[in-house]
XYZ file of N, CA and C in Angstrom:
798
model
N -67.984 -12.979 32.758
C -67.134 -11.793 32.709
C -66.280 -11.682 33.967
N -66.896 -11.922 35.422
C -66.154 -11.895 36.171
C -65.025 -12.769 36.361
N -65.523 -14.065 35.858
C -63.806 -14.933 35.253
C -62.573 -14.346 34.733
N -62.816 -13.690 33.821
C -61.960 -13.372 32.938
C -61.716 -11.978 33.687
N -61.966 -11.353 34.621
C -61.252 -10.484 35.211
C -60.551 -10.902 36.329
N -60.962 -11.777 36.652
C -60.113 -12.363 37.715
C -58.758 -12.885 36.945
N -59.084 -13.354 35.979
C -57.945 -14.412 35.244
C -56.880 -13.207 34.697
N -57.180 -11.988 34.525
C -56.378 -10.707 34.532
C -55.762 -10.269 35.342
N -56.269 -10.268 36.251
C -56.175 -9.704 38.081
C -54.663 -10.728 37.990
N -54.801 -12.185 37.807
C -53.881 -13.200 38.253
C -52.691 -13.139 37.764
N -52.922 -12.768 36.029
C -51.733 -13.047 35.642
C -51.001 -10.868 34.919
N -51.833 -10.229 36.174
C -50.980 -8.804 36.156
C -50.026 -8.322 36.069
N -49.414 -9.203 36.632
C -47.463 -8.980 37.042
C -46.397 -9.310 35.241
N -47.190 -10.262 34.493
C -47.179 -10.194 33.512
C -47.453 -9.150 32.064
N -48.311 -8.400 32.622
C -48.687 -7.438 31.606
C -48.050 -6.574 31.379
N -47.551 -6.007 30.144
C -47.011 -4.844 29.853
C -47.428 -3.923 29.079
N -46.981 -2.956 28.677
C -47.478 -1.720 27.339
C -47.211 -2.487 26.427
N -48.494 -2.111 25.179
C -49.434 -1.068 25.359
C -50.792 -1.179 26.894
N -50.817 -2.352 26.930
C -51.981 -2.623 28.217
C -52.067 -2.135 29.201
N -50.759 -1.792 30.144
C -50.552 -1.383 30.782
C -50.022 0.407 30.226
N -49.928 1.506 31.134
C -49.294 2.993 30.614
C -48.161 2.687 31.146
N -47.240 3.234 30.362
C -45.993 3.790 30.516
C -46.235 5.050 31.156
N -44.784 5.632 31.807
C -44.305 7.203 32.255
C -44.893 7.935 31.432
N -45.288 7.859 30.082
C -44.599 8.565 29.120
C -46.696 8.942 28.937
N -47.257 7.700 29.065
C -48.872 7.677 29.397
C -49.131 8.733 30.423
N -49.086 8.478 31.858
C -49.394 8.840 33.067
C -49.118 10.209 32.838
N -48.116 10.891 31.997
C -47.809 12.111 31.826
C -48.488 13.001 30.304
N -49.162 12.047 29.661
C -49.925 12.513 28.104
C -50.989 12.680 29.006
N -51.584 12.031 30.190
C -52.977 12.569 30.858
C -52.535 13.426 31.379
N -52.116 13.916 32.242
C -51.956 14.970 32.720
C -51.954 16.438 32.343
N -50.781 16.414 30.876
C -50.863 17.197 30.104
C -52.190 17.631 29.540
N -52.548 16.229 29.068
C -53.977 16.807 28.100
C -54.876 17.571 28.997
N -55.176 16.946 30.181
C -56.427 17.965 31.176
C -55.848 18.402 32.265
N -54.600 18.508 32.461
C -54.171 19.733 33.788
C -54.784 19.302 34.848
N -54.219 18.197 35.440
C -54.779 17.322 36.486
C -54.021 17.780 37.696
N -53.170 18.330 37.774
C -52.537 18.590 39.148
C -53.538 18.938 40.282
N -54.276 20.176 40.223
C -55.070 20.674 41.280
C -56.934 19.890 41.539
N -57.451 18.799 40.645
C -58.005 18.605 39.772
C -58.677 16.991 41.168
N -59.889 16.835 41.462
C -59.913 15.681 41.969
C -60.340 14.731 40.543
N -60.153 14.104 40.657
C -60.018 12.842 39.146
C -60.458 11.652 39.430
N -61.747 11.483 38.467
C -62.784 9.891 38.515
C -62.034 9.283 37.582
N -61.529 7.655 38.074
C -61.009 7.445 37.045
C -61.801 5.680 36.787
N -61.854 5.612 35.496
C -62.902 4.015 35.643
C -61.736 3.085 35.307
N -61.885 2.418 36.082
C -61.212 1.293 36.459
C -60.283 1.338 37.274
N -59.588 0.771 38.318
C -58.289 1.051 38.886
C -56.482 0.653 38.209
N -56.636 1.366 37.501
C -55.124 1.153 36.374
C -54.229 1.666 37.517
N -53.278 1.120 37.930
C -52.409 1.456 39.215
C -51.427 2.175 38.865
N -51.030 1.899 37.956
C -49.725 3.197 37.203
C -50.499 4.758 37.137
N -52.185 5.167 36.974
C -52.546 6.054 36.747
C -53.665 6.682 38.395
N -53.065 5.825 39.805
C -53.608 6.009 40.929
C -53.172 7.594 41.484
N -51.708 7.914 41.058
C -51.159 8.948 41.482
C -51.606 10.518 40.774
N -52.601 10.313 39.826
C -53.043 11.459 39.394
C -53.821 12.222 39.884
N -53.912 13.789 39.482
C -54.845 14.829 40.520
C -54.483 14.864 41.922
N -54.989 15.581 42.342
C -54.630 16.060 43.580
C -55.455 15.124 45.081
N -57.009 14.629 44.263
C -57.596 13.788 44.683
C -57.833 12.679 43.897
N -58.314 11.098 44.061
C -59.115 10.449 43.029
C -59.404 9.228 43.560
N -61.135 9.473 42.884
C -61.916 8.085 43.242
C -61.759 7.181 41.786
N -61.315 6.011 42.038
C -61.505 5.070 40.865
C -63.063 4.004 41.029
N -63.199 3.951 40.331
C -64.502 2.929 40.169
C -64.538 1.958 39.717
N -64.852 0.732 40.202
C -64.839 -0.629 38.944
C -65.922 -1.271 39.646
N -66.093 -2.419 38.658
C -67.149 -2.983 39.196
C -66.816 -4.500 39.850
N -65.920 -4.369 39.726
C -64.886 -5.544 40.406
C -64.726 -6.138 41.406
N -64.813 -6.070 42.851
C -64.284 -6.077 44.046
C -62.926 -6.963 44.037
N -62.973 -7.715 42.996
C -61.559 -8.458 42.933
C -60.381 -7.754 42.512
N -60.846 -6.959 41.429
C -59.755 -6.065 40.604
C -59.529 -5.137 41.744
N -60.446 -4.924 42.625
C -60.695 -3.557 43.594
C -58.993 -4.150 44.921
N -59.282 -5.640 44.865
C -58.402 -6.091 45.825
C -57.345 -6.152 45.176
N -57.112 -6.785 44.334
C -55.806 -7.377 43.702
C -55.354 -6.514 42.946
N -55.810 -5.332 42.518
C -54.901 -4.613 41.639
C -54.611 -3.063 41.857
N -55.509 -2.654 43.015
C -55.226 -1.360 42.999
C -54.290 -1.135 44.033
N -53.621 -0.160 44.239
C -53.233 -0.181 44.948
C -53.047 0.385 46.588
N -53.968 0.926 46.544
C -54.943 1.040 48.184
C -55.076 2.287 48.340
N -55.815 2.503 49.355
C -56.823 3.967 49.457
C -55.803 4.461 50.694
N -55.352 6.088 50.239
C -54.867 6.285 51.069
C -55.550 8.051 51.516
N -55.121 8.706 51.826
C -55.992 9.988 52.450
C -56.190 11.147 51.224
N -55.905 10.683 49.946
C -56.046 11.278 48.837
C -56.274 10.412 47.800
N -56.630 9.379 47.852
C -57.175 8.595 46.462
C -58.098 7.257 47.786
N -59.133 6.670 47.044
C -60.232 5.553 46.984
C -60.884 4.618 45.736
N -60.991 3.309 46.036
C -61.670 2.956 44.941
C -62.615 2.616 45.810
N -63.886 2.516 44.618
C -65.089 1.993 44.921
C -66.340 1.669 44.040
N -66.838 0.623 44.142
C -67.341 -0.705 43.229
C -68.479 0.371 42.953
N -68.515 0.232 41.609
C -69.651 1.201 40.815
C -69.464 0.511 39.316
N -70.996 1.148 38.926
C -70.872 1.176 37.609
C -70.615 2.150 36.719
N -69.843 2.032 35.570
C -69.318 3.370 34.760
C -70.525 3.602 33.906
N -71.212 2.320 33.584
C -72.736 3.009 33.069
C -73.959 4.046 34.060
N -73.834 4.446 34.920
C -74.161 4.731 35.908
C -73.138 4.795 36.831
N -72.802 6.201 36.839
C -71.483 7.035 37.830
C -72.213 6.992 39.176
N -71.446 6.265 40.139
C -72.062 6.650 42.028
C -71.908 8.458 41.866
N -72.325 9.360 41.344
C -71.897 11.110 41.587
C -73.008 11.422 41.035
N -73.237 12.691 41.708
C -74.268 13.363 40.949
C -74.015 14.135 39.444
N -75.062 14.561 38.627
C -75.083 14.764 37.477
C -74.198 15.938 37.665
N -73.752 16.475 36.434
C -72.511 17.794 36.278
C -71.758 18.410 37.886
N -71.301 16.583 38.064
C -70.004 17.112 39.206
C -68.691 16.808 38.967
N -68.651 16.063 37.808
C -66.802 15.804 38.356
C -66.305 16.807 36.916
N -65.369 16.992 37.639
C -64.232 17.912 36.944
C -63.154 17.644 36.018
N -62.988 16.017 36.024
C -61.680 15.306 35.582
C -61.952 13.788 35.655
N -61.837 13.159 34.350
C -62.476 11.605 34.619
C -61.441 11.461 33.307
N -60.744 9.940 33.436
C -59.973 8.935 33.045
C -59.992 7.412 32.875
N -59.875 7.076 32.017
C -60.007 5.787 31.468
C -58.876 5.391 31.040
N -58.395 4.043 30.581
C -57.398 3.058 29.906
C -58.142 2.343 29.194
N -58.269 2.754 27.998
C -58.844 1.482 27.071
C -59.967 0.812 27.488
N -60.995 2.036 28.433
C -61.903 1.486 28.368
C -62.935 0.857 27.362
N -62.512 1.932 26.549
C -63.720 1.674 25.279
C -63.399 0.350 24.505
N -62.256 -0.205 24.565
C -62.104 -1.823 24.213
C -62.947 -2.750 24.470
N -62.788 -2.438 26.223
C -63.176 -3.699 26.934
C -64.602 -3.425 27.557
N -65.657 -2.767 26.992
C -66.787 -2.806 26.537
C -67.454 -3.683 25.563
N -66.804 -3.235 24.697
C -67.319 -3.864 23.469
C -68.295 -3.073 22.612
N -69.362 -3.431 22.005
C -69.827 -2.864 21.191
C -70.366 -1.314 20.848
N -70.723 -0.941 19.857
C -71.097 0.304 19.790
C -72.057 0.821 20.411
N -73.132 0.356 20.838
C -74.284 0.441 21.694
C -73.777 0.768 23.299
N -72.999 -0.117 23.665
C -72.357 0.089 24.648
C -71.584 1.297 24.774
N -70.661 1.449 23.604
C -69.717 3.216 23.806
C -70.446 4.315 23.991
N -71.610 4.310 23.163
C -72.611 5.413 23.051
C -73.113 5.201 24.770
N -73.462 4.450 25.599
C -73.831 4.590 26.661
C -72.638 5.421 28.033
N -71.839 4.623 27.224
C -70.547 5.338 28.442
C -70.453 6.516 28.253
N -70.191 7.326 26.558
C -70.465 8.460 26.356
C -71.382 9.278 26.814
N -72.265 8.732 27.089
C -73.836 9.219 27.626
C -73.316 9.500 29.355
N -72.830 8.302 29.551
C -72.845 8.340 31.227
C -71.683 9.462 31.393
N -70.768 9.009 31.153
C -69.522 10.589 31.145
C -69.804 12.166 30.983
N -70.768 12.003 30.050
C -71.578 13.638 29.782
C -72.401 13.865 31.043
N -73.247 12.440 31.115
C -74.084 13.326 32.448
C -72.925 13.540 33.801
N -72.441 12.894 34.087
C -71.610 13.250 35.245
C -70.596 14.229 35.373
N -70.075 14.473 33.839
C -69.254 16.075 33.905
C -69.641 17.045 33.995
N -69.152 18.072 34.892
C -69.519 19.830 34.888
C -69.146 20.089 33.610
N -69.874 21.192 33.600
C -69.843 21.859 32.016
C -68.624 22.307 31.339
N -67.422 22.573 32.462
C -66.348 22.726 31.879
C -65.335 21.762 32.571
N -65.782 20.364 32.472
C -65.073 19.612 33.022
C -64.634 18.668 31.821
N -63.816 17.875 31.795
C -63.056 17.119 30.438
C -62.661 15.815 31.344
N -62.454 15.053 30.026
C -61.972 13.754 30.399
C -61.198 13.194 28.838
N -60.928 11.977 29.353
C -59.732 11.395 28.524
C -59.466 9.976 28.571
N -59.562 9.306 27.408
C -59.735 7.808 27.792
C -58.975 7.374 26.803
N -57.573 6.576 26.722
C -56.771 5.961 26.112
C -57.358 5.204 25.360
N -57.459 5.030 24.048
C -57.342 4.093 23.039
C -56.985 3.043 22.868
N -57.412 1.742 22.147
C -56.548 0.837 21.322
C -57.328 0.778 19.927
N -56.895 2.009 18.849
C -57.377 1.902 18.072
C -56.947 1.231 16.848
N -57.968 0.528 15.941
C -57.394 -0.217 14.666
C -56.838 1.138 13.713
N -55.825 0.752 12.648
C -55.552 1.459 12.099
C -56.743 1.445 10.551
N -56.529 2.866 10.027
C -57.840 2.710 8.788
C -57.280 1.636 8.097
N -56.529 1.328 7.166
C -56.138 0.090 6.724
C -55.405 -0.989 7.225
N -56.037 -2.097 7.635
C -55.851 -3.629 8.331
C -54.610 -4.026 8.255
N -53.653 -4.216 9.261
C -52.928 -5.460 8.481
C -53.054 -6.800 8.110
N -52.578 -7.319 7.091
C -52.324 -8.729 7.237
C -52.343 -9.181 7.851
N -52.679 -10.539 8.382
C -51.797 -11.833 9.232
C -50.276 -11.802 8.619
N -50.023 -12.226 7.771
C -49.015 -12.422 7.618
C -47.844 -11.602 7.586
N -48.197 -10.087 7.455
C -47.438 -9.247 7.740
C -47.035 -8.526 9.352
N -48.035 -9.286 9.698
C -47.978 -9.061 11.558
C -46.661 -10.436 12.101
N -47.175 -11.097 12.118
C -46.369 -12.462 11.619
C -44.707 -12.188 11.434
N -44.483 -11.385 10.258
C -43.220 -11.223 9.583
C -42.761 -10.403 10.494
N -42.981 -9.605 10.985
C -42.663 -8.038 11.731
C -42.346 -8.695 13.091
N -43.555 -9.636 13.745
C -42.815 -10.322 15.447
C -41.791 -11.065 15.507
N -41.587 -11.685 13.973
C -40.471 -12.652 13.835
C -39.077 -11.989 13.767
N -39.505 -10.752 13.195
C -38.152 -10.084 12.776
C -38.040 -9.130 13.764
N -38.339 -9.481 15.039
C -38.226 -8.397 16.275
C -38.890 -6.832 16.069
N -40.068 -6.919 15.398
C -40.533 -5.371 15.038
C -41.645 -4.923 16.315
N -42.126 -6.171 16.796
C -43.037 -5.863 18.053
C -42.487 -5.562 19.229
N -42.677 -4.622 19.690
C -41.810 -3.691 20.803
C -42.055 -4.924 22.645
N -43.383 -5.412 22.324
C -43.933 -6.828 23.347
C -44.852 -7.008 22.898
N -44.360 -8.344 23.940
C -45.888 -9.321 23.384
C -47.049 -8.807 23.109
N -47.381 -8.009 24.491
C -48.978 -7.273 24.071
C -49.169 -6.316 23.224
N -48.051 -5.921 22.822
C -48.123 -5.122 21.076
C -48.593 -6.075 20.478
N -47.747 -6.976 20.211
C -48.180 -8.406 19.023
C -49.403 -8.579 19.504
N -49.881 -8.968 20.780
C -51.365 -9.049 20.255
C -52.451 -8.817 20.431
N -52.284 -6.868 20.393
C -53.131 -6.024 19.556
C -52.993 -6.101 18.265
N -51.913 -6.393 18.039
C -51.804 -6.215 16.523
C -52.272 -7.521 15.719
N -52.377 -8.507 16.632
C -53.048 -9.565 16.197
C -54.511 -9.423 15.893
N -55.051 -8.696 17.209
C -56.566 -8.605 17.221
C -57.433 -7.872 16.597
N -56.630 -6.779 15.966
C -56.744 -6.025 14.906
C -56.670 -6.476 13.395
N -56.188 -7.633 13.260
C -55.797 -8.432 12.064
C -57.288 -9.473 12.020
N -58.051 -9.406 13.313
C -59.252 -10.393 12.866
C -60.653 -9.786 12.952
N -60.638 -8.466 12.765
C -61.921 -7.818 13.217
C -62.684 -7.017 11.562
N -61.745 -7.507 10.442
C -62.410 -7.241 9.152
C -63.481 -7.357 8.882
N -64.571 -6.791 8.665
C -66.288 -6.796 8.163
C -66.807 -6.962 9.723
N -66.314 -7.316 11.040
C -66.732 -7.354 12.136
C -68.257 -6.163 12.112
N -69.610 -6.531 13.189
C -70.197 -5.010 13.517
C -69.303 -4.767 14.588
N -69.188 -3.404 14.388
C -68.889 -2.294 15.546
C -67.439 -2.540 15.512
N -66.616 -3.730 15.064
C -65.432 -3.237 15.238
C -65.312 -4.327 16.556
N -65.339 -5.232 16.622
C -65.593 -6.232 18.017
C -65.329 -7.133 17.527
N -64.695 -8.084 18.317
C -64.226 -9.404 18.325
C -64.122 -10.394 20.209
N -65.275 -11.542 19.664
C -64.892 -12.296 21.041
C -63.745 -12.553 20.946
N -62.851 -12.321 22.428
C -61.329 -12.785 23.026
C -61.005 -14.090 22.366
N -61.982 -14.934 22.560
C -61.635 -16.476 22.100
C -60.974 -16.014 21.118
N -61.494 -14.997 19.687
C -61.021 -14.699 18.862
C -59.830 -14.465 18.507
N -59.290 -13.884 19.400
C -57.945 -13.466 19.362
C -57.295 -14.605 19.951
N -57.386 -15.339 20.652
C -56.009 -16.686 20.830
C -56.340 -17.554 19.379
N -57.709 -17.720 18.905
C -57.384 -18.373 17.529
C -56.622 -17.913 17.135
N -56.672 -16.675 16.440
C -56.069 -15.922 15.495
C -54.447 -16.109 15.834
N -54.124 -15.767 17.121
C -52.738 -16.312 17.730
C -52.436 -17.540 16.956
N -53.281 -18.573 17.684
C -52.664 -19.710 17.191
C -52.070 -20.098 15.696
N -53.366 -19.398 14.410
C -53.047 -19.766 13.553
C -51.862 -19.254 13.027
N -51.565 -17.880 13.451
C -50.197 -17.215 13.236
C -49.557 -17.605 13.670
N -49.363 -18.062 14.712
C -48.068 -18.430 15.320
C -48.102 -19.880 16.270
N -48.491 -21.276 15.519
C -48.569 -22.151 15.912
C -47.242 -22.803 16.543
N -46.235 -21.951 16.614
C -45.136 -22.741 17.887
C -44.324 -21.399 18.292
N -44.794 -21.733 19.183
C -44.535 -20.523 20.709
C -43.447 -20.717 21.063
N -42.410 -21.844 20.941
C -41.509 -21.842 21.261
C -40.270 -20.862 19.894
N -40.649 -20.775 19.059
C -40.238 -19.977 18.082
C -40.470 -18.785 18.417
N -41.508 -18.512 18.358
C -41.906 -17.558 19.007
C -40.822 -16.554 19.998
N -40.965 -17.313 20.976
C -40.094 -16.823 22.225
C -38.451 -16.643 21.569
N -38.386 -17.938 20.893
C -36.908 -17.505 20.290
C -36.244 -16.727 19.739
N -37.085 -16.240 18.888
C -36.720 -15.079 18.205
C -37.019 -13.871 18.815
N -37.771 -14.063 19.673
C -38.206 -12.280 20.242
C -37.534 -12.050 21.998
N -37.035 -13.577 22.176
C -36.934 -13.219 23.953
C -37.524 -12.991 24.544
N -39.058 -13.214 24.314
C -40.177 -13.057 24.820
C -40.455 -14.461 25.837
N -40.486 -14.645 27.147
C -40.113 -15.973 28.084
C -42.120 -16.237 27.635
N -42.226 -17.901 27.515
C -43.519 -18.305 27.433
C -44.028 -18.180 28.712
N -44.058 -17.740 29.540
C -45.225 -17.374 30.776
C -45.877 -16.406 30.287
N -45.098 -15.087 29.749
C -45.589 -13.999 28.901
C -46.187 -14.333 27.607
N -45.836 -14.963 26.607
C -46.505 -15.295 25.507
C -48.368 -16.150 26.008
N -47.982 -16.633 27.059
C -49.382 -17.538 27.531
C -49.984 -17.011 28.631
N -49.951 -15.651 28.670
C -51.375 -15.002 29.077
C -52.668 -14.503 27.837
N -51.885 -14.768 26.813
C -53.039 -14.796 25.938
C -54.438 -15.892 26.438
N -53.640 -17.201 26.815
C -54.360 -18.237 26.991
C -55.660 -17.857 28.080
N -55.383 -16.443 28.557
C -56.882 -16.306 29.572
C -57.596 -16.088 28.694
N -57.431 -15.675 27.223
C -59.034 -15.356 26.568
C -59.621 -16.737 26.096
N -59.221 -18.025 26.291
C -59.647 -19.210 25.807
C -60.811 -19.594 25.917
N -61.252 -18.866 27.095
C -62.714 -20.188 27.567
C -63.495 -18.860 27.947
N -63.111 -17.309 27.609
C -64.094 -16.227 28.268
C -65.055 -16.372 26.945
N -65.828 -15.468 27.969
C -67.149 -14.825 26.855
C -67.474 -13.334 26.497
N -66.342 -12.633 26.338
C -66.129 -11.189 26.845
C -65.918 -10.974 26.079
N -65.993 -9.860 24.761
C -66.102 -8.971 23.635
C -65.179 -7.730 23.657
N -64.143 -7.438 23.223
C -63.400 -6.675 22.819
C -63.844 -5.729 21.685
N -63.592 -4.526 21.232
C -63.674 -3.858 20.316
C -62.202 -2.723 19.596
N -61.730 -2.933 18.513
C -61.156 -1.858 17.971
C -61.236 -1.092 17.166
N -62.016 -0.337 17.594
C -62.768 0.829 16.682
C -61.616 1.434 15.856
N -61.559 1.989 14.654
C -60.529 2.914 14.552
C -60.621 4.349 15.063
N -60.220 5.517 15.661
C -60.209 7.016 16.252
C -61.075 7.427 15.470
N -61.179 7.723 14.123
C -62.138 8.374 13.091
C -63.923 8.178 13.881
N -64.247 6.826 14.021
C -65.206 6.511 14.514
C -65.623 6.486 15.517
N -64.386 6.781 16.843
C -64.711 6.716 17.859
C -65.065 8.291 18.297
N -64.468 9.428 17.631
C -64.754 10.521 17.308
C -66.012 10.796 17.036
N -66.518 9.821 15.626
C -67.838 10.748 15.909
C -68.939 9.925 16.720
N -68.655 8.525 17.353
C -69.885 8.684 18.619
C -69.614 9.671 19.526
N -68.413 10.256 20.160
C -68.242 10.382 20.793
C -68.776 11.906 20.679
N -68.878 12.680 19.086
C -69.141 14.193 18.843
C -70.842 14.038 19.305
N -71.573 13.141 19.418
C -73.161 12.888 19.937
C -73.001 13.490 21.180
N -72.043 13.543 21.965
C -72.462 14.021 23.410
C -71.690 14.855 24.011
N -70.633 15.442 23.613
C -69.353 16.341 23.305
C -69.082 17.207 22.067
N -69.291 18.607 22.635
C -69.181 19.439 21.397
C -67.341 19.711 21.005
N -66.805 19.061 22.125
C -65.101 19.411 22.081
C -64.484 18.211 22.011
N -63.988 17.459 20.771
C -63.286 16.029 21.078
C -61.911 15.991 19.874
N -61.188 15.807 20.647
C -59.899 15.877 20.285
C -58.786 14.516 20.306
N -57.908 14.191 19.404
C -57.132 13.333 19.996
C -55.553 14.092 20.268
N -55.158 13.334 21.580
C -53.855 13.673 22.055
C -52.795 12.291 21.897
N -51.605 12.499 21.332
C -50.669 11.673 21.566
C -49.910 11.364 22.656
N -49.828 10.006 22.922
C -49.561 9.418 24.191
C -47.812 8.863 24.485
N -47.077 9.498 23.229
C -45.656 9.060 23.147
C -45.111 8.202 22.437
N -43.860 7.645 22.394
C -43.466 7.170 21.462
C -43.010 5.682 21.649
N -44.133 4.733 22.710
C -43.546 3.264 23.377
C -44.473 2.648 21.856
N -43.938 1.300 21.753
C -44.779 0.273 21.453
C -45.857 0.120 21.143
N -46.574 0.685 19.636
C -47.965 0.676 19.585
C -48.507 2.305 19.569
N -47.685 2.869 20.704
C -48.582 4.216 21.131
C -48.933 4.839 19.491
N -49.247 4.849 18.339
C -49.722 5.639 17.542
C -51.142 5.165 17.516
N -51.486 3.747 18.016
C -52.476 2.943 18.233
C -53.202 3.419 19.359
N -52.685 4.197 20.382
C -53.161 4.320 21.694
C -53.107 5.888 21.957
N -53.760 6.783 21.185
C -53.852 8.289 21.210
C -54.989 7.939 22.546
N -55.105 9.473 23.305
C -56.098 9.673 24.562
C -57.123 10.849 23.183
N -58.224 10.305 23.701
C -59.778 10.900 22.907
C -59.712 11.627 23.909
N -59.299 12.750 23.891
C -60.039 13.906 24.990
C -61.291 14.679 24.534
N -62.312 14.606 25.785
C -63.632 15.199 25.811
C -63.676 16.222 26.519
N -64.206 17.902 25.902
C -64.426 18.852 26.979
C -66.407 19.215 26.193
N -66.804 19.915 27.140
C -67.921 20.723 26.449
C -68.812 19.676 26.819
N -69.310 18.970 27.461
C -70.395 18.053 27.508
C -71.504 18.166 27.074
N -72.834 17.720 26.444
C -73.817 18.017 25.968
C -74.926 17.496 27.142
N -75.250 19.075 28.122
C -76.071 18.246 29.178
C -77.479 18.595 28.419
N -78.545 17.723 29.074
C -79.708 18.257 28.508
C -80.455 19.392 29.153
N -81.445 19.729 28.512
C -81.920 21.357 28.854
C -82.831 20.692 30.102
């Protein structure tokens, strides 16, 4: 696992939305939980989303991602190497906690239910949080209709195309998961010349071949659809809502699950 975050870390400068937030993101969080006055845990260090709240500690478990991608601790924001299954904070303290697609890059359902778990214990009782999506839609697409749509310039970028790829191979999947390897197959078989590829979309192959970091990982992805991620998420949250995140590339795919009301125990 730590490979394949490094191999992220490397080829960053490359990434775009949906993977990365847009303006249009950084400002659907805000809105949804009124982050201005607000110190804000946020898991992972997503650098487009460093400037939120008034304070904020990010957490990863990284020290590489911690170096290479955040973008540094200054007298109102810190990162620091933790686990999101286990928050470094004490139980019902934070006020404001944020994610990017964390619940993807977990993986399985066993796993969401734990983060859910860990997020409840660490929120105050009237504290909320919000964690961006990449959800499958209720009915699948095709391959081949994913296919038709990148060819005919319908994918807004690459990393639209391939979510929308990875979503095209997770049919009868449990939990809604697919190993990464998975998804550059699935690439390949759709779209076995990249140089076409690029042609038609203007998409330069340095960008088309960061797919190629999921080749040799061992790391598990998941795309739940919202319906489902809703109700693990109603197990430990009596308040769960989805908010729309705007109108880029994908975003109907990438609603924020906002959580208020935590379910602490007696």
């Amino acid at each position: 696992m730590t490979e394949h975050w490094n191999a992220i870390r490397r080829h960053w400068q490359l990434l775009g939305p949906p993977l990365r937030p847009p303006p249009e993101v950084v400002e659907a969080y805000d809105r949804a939980l009124g982050l201005a006055r607000a110190h804000v845990v946020m898991l992972g260090v997503t650098p487009e989303l460093a400037g939120l709240g008034a304070t904020m500690t990010a957490v990863d478990e990284s020290p590489d991602m911690i170096a290479g991608i955040w973008p540094g601790d200054t007298d109102t924001r810190k990162a620091v190497q933790g686990d999101w299954f286990d928050l470094p904070f004490p139980g019902a303290s934070i006020e404001a906690l944020i994610g990017d697609g964390c619940l993807s890059v977990i993986g399985a359902a066993d796993l969401r239910r734990m983060l859910f778990a860990s997020i409840a214990r660490a929120l105050k009782s009237d504290g909320r949080a919000a964690i961006r999506l990449y959800a499958s839609p209720d009915t699948l697409d095709k391959p081949r209709e994913v296919r038709a749509l990148a060819l005919a310039g319908g994918a807004s970028t690459f990393h639209d195309l391939k979510w929308r790829v990875a979503m095209t191979a997770i049919a009868g999947a449990p939990d809604y998961t697919i190993p990464v390897t998975g998804i550059v197959e699935q690439f390949d078989r759709m779209f076995p010349d990249r140089e076409e590829l690029s042609a038609r979309t203007g998409w330069e192959l340095p960008v088309i071949g960061t797919i190629d970091v999921y080749r040799n990982s061992s790391v598990v992805y998941s795309f739940a659809p919202a319906a489902a991620l809703i109700e693990e998420a109603r197990t430990f949250f009596d308040d769960v809502r989805l908010a729309s995140t705007g109108t880029y590339g994908l975003a109907e795919r990438c609603p924020l699950l906002v959580l208020r009301s935590p379910k602490h125990p007696e």
